[in-house]
PDB file of C-alpha atoms and ligand atoms in Angstrom:
ATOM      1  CA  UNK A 265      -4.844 -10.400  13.410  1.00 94.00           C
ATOM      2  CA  UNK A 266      -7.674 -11.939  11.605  1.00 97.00           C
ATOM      3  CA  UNK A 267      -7.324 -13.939   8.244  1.00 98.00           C
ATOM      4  CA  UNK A 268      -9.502 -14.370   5.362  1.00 98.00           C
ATOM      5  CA  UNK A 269      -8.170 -17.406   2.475  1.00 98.00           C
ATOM      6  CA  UNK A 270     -10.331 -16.601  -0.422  1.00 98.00           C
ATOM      7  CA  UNK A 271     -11.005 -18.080  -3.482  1.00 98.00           C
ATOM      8  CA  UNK A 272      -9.171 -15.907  -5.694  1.00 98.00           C
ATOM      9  CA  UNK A 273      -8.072 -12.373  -6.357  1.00 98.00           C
ATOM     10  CA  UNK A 274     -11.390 -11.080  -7.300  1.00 98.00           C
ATOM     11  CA  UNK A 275     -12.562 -12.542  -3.773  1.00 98.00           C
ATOM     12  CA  UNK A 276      -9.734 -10.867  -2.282  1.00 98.00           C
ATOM     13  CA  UNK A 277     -10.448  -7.442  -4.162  1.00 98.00           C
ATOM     14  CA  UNK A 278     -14.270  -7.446  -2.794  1.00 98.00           C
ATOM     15  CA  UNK A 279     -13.363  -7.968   0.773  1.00 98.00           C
ATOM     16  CA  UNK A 280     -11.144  -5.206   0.977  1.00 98.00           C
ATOM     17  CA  UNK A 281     -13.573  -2.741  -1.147  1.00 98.00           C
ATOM     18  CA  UNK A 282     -16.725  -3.928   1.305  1.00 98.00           C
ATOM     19  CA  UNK A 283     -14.320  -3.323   4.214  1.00 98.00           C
ATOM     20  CA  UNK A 284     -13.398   0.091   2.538  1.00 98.00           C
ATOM     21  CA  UNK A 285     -16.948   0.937   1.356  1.00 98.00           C
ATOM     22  CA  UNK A 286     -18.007   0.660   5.049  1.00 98.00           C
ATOM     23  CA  UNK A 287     -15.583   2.718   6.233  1.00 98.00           C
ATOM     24  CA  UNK A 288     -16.485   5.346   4.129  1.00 98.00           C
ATOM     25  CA  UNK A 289     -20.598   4.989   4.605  1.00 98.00           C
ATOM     26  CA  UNK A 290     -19.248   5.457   8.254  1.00 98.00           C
ATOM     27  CA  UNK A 291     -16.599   7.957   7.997  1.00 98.00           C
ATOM     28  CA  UNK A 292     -16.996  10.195   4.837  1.00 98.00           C
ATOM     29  CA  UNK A 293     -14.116  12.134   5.833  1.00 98.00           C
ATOM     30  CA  UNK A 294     -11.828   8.817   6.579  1.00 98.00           C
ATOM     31  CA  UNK A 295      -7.770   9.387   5.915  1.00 98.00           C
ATOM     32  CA  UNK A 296      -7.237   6.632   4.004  1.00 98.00           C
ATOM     33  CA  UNK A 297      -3.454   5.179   3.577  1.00 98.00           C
ATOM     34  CA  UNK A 298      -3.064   3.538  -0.210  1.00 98.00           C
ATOM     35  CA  UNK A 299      -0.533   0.892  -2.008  1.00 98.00           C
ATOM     36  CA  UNK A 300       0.269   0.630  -5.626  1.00 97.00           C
ATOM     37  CA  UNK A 301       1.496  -2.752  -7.397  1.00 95.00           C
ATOM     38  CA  UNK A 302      -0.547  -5.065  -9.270  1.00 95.00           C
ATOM     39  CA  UNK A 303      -2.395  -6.258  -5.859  1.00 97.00           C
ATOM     40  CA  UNK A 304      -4.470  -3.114  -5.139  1.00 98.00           C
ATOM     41  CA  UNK A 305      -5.647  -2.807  -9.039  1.00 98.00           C
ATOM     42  CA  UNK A 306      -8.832  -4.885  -8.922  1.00 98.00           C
ATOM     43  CA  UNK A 307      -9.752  -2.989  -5.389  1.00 98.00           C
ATOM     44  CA  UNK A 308      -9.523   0.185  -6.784  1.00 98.00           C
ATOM     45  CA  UNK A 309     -11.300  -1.135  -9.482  1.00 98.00           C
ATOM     46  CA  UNK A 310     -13.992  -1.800  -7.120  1.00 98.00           C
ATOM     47  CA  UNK A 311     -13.916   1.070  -5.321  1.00 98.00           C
ATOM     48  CA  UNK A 312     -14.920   3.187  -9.079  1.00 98.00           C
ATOM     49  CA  UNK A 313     -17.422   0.664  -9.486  1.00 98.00           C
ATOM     50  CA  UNK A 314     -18.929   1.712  -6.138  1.00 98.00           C
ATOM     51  CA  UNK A 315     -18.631   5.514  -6.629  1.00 98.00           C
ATOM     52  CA  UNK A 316     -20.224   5.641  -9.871  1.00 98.00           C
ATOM     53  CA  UNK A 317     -23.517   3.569  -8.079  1.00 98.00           C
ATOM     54  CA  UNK A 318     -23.373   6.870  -5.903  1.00 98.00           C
ATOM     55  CA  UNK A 319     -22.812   4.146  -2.950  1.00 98.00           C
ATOM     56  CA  UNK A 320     -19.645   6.028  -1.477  1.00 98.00           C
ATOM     57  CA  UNK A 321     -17.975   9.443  -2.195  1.00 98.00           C
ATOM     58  CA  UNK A 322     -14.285  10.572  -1.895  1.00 98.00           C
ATOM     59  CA  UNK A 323     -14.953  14.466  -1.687  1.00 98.00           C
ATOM     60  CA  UNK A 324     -13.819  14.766   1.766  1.00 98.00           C
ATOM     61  CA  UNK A 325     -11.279  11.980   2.190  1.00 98.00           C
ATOM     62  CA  UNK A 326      -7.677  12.537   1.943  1.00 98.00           C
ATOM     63  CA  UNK A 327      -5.200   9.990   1.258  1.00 98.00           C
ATOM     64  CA  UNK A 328      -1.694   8.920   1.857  1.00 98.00           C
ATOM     65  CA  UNK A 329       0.618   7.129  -0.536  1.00 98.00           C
ATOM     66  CA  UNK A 330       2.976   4.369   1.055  1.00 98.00           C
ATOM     67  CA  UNK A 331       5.786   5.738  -1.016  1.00 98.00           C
ATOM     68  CA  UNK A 332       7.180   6.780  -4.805  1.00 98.00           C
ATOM     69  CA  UNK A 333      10.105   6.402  -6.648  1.00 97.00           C
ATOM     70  CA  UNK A 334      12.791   9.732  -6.287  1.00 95.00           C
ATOM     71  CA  UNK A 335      13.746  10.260  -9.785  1.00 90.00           C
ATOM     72  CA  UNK A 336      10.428  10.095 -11.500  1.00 93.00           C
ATOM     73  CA  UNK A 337       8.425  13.364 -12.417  1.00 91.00           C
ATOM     74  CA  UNK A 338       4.399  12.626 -11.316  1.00 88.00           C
ATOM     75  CA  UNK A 339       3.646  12.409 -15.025  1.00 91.00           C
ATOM     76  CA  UNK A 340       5.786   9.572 -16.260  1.00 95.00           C
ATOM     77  CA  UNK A 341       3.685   6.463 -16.218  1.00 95.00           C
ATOM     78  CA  UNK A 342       5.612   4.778 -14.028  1.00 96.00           C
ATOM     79  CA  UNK A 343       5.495   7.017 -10.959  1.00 97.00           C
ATOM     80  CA  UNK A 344       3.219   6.216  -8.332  1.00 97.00           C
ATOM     81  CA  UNK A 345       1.170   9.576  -8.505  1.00 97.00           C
ATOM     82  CA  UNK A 346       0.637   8.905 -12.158  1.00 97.00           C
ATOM     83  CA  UNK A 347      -0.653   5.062 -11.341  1.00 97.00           C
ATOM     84  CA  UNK A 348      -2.901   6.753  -8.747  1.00 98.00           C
ATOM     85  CA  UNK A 349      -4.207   9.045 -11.273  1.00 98.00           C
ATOM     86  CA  UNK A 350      -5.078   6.448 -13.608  1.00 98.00           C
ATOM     87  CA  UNK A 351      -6.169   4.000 -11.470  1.00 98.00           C
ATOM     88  CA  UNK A 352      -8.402   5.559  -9.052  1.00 98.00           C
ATOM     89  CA  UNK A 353      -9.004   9.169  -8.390  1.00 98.00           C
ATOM     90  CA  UNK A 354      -9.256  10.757 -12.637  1.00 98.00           C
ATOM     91  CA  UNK A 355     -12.185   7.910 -11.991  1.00 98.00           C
ATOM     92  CA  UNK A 356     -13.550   9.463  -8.328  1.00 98.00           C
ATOM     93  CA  UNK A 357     -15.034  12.964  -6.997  1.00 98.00           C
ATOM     94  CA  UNK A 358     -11.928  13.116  -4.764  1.00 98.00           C
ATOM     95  CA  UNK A 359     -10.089  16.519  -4.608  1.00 98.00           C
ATOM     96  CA  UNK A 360      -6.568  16.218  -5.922  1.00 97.00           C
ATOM     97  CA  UNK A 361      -5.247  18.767  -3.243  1.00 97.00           C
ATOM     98  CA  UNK A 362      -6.491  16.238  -0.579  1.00 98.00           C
ATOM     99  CA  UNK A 363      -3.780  13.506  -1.769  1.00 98.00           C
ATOM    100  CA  UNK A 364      -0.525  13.378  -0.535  1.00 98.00           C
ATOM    101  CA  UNK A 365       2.953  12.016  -1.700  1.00 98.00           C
ATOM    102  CA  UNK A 366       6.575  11.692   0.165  1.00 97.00           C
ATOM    103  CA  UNK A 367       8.234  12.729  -2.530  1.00 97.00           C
ATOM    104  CA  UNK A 368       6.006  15.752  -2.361  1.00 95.00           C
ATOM    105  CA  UNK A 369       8.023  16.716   0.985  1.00 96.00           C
ATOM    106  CA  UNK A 370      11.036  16.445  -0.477  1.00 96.00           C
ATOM    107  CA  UNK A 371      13.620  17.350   1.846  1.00 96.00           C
ATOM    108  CA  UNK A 372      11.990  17.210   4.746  1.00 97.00           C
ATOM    109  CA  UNK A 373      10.243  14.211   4.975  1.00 98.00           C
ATOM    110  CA  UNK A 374       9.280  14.442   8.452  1.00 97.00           C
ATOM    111  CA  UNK A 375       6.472  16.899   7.433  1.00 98.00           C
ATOM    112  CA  UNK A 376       5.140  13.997   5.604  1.00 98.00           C
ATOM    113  CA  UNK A 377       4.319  12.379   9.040  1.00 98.00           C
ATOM    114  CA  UNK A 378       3.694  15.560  10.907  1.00 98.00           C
ATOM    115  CA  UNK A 379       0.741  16.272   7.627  1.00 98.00           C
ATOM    116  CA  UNK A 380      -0.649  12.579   8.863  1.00 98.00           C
ATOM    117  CA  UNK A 381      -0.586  13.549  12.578  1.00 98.00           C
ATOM    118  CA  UNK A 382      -2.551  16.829  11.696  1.00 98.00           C
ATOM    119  CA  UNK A 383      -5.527  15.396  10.108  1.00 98.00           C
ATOM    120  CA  UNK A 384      -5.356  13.069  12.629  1.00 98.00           C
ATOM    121  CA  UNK A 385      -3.664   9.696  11.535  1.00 98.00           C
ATOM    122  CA  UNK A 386      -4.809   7.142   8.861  1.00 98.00           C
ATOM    123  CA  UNK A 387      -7.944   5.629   9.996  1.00 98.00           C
ATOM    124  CA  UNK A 388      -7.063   2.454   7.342  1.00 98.00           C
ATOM    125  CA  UNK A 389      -4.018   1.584   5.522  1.00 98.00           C
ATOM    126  CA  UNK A 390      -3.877  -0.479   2.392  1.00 98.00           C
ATOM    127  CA  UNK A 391      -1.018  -2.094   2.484  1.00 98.00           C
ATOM    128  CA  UNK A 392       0.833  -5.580  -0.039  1.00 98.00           C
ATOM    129  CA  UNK A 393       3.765  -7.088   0.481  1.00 98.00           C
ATOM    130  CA  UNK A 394       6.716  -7.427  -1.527  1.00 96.00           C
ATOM    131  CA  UNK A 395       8.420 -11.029  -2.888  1.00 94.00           C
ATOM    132  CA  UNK A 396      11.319 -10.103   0.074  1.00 96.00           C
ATOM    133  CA  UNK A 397       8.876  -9.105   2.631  1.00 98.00           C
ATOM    134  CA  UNK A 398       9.085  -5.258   2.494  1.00 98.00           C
ATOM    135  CA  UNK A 399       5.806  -3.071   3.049  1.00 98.00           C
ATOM    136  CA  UNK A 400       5.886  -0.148   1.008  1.00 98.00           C
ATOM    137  CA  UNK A 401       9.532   0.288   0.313  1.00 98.00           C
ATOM    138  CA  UNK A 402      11.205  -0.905   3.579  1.00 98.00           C
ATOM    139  CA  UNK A 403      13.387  -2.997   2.746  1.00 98.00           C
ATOM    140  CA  UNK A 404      15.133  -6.234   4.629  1.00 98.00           C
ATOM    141  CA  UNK A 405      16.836  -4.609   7.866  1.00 98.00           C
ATOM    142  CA  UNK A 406      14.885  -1.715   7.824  1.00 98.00           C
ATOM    143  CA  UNK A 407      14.522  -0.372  11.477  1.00 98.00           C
ATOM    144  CA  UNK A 408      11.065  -1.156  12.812  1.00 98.00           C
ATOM    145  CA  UNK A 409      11.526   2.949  14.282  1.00 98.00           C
ATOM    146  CA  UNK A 410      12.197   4.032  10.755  1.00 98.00           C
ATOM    147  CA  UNK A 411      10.079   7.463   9.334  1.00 98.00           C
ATOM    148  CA  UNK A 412       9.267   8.720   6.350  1.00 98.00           C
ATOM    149  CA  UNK A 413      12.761   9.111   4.314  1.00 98.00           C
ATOM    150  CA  UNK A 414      14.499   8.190   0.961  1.00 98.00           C
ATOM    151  CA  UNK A 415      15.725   4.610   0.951  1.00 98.00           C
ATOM    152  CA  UNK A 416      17.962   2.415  -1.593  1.00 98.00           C
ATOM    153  CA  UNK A 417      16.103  -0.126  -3.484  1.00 98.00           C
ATOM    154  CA  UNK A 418      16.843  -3.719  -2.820  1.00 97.00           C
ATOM    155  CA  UNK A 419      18.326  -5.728  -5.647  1.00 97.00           C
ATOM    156  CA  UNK A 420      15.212  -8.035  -5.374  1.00 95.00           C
ATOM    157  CA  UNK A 421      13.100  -5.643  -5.503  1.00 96.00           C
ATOM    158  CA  UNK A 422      14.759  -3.537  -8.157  1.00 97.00           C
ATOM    159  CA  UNK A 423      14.493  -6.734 -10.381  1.00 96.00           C
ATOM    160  CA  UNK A 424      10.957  -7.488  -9.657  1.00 93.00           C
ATOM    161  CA  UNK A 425       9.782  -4.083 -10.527  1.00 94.00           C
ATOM    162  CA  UNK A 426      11.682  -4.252 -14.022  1.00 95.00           C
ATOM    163  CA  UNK A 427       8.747  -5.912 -15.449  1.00 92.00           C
ATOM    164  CA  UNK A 428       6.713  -2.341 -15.424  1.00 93.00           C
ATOM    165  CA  UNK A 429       9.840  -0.893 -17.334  1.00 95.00           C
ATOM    166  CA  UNK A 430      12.159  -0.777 -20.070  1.00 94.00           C
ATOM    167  CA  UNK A 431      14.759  -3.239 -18.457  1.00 94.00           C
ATOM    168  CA  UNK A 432      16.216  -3.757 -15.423  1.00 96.00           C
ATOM    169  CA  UNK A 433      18.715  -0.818 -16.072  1.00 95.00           C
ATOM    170  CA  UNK A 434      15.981   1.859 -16.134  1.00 95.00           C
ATOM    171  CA  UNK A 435      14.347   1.387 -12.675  1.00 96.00           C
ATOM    172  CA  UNK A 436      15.502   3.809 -10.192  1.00 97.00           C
ATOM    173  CA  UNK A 437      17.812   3.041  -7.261  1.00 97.00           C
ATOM    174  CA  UNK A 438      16.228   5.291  -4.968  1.00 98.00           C
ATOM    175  CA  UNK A 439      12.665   6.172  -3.603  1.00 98.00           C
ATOM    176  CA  UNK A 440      10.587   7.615  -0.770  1.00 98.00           C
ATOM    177  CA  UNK A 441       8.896   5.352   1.404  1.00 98.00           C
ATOM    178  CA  UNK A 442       6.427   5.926   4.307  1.00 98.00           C
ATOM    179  CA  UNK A 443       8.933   4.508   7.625  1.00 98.00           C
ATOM    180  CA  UNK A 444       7.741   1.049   9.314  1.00 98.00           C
ATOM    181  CA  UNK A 445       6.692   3.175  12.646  1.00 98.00           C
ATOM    182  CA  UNK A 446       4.584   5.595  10.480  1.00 98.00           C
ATOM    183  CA  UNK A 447       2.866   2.457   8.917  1.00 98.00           C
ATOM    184  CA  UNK A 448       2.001   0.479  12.140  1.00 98.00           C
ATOM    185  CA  UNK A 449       0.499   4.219  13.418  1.00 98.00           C
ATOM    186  CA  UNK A 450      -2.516   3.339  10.984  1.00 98.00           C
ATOM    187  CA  UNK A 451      -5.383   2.633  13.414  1.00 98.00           C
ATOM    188  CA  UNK A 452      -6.202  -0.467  10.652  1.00 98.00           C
ATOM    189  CA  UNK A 453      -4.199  -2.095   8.423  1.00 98.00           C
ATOM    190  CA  UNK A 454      -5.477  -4.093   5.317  1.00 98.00           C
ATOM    191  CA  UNK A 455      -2.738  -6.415   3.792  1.00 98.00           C
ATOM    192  CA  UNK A 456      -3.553  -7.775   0.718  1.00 98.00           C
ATOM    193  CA  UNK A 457      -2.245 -10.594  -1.303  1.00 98.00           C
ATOM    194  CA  UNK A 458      -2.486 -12.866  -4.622  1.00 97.00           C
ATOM    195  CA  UNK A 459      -0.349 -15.292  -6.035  1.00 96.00           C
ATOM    196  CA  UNK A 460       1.739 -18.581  -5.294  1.00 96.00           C
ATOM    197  CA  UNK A 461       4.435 -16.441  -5.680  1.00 95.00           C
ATOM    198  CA  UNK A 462       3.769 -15.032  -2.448  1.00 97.00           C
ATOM    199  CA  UNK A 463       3.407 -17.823  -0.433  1.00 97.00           C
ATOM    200  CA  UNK A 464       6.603 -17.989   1.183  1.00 97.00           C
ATOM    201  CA  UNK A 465       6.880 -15.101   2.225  1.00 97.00           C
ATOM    202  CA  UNK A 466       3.247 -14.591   3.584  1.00 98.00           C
ATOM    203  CA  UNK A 467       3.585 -17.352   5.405  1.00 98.00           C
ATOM    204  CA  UNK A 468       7.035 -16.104   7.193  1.00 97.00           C
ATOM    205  CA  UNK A 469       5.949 -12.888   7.511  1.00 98.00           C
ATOM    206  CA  UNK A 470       2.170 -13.795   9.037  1.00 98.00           C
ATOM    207  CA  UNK A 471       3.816 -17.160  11.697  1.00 97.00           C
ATOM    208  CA  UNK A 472       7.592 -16.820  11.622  1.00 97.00           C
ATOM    209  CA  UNK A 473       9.595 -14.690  14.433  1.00 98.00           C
ATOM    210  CA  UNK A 474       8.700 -10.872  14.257  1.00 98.00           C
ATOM    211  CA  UNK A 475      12.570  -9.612  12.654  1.00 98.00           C
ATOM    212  CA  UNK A 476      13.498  -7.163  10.530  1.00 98.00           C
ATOM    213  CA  UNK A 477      14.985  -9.527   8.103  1.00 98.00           C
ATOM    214  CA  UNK A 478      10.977  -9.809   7.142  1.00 98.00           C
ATOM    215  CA  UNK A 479       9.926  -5.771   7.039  1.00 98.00           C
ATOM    216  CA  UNK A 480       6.045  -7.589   7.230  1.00 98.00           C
ATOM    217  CA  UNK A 481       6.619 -10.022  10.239  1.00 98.00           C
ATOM    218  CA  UNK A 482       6.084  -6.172  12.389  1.00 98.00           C
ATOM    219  CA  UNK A 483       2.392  -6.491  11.478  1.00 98.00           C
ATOM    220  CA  UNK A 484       1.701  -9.482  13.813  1.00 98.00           C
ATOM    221  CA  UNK A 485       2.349  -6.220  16.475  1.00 98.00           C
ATOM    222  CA  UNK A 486      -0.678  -4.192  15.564  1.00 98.00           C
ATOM    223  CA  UNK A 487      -3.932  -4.187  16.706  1.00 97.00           C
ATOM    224  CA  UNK A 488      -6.295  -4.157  14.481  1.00 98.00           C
ATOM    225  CA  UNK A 489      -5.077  -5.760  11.119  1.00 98.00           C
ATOM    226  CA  UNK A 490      -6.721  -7.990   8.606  1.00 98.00           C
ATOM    227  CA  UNK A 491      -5.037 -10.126   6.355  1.00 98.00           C
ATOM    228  CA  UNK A 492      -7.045 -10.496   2.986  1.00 98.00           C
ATOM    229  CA  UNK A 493      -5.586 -13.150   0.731  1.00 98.00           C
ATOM    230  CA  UNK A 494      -6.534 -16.329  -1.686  1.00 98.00           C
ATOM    231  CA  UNK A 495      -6.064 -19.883  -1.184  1.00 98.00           C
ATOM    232  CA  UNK A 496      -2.258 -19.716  -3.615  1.00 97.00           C
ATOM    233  CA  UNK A 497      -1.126 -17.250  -1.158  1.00 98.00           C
ATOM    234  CA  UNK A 498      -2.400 -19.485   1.765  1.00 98.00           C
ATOM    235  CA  UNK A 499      -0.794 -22.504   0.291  1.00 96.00           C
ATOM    236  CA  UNK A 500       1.602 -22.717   2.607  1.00 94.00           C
ATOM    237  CA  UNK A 501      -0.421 -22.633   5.879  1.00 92.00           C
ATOM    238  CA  UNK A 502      -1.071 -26.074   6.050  1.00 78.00           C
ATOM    239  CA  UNK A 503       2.484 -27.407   5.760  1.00 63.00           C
TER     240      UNK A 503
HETATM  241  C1  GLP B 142       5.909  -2.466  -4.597  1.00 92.10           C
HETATM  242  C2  GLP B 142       5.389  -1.350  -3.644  1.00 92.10           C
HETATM  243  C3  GLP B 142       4.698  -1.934  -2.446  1.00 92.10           C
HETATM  244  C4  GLP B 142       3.836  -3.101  -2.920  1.00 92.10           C
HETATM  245  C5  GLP B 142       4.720  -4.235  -3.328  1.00 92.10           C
HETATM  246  C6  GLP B 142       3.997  -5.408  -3.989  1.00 92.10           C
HETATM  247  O1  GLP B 142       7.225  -2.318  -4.981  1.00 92.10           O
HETATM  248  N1  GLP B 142       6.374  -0.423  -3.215  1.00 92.10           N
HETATM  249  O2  GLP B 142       3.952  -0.937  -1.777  1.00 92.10           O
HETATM  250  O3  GLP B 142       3.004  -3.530  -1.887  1.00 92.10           O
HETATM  251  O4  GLP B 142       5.843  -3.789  -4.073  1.00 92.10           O
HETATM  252  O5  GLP B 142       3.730  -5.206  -5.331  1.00 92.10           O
HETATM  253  P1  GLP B 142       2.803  -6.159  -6.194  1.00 92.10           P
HETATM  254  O6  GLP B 142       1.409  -5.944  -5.685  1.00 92.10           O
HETATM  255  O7  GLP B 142       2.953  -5.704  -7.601  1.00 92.10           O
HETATM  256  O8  GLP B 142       3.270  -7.550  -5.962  1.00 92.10           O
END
């Protein structure tokens, strides 16, 4: 695992687009794995920055969303396909057909990792991490052999996410979430994180035992993954 404490989000953001920007210099046709949140907003931001220089193209990637919410159509604004939309590829050359959604397999979510194996796995994941320590939406006690499949929402996480809706009431219970073994297939993993808020966790997840009672704490088992995060996220390294 290697670890870069940076400055501050913007710092964070440009690693992560370099690392990405190489990648696709390299690899034009690259599978690419992608988050939502607030973390991955200044990245992507980077990323259109890049395309529009004509440094990197998208035509031949395809990409991978880490999960969506069940009951949300891909036009309300607060479904991930619709934050994806806005955020990144109405901005990019990409094709539309070349990204993919869980919910989009709806029943039969194992097609949704089958579709991965076929192009021939994610070359790099973007993953963040959530207040409790799930990636994507695997939640505390999630099995670390879990698939692709619909999940309950964690109370913690339910809460956190009100602040991108009406109230608390309106966020669904249930989503779609890429499984922990599906994840940790990626042959690189880029986890990204801001915020003091995040400290605890980061720190469990990155040093603490590997358990399922911190979905993240997995990560310390793969290969190739690079930790990307500023100095209030570190804060609790040196304790
Ligand atoms: C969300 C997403 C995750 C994301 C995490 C952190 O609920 N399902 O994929 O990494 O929670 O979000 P944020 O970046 O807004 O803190």
């Amino acid at each position: 695992m290697e670890i870069y404490i940076e400055k501050n989000y913007n710092d964070v953001s440009k690693r992560a687009s370099d690392i990405i920007t190489t990648l696709l210099k390299k690899r034009p046709t690259a599978i690419l794995g992608l988050s939502t949140g607030s973390t991955p907003l200044k990245l992507y931001n980077n990323l259109v920055g890049k395309f529009k220089k004509k440094e990197i193209s998208f035509k031949k990637i395809k990409t991978f969303n880490l999960d969506e919410y069940l009951s949300l159509s891909p036009t309300d604004e607060n479904s991930y396909r619709y934050f994806m939309w806005k955020n990144l590829f109405s901005k990019i050359d990409i094709d539309v057909k070349n990204t993919f959604f869980p919910t989009d397999f709806k029943p039969n979510y194992k097609n949704y990792d089958k579709k991965i194996k076929l192009f021939g796995g994610i070359d790099l994941q973007i993953l963040g991490i959530g207040r409790n320590g799930h990636i994507a939406f695997n939640e505390p006690n999630a099995k670390f052999s879990s698939r692709t499949r619909e999940i309950f929402l964690a109370k913690t996480t339910i809460e956190y996410n009100a602040r991108f809706f009406k109230d608390t009431e309106s966020v669904p219970k249930k989503a779609v979430t890429m499984g922990i073994k599906t994840i940790m297939e990626a042959r690189q993993i880029i986890l990204i994180i801001n915020g003091e808020n995040k400290s605890k966790i980061v720190y469990d997840a990155l040093f603490g035992s590997v358990s399922t009672k911190v979905p993240a704490s997995i990560l310390q088992r793969h290969k190739n993954v690079i930790v990307i995060l500023d100095k209030m996220a570190a804060q609790d390294f040196k304790k």
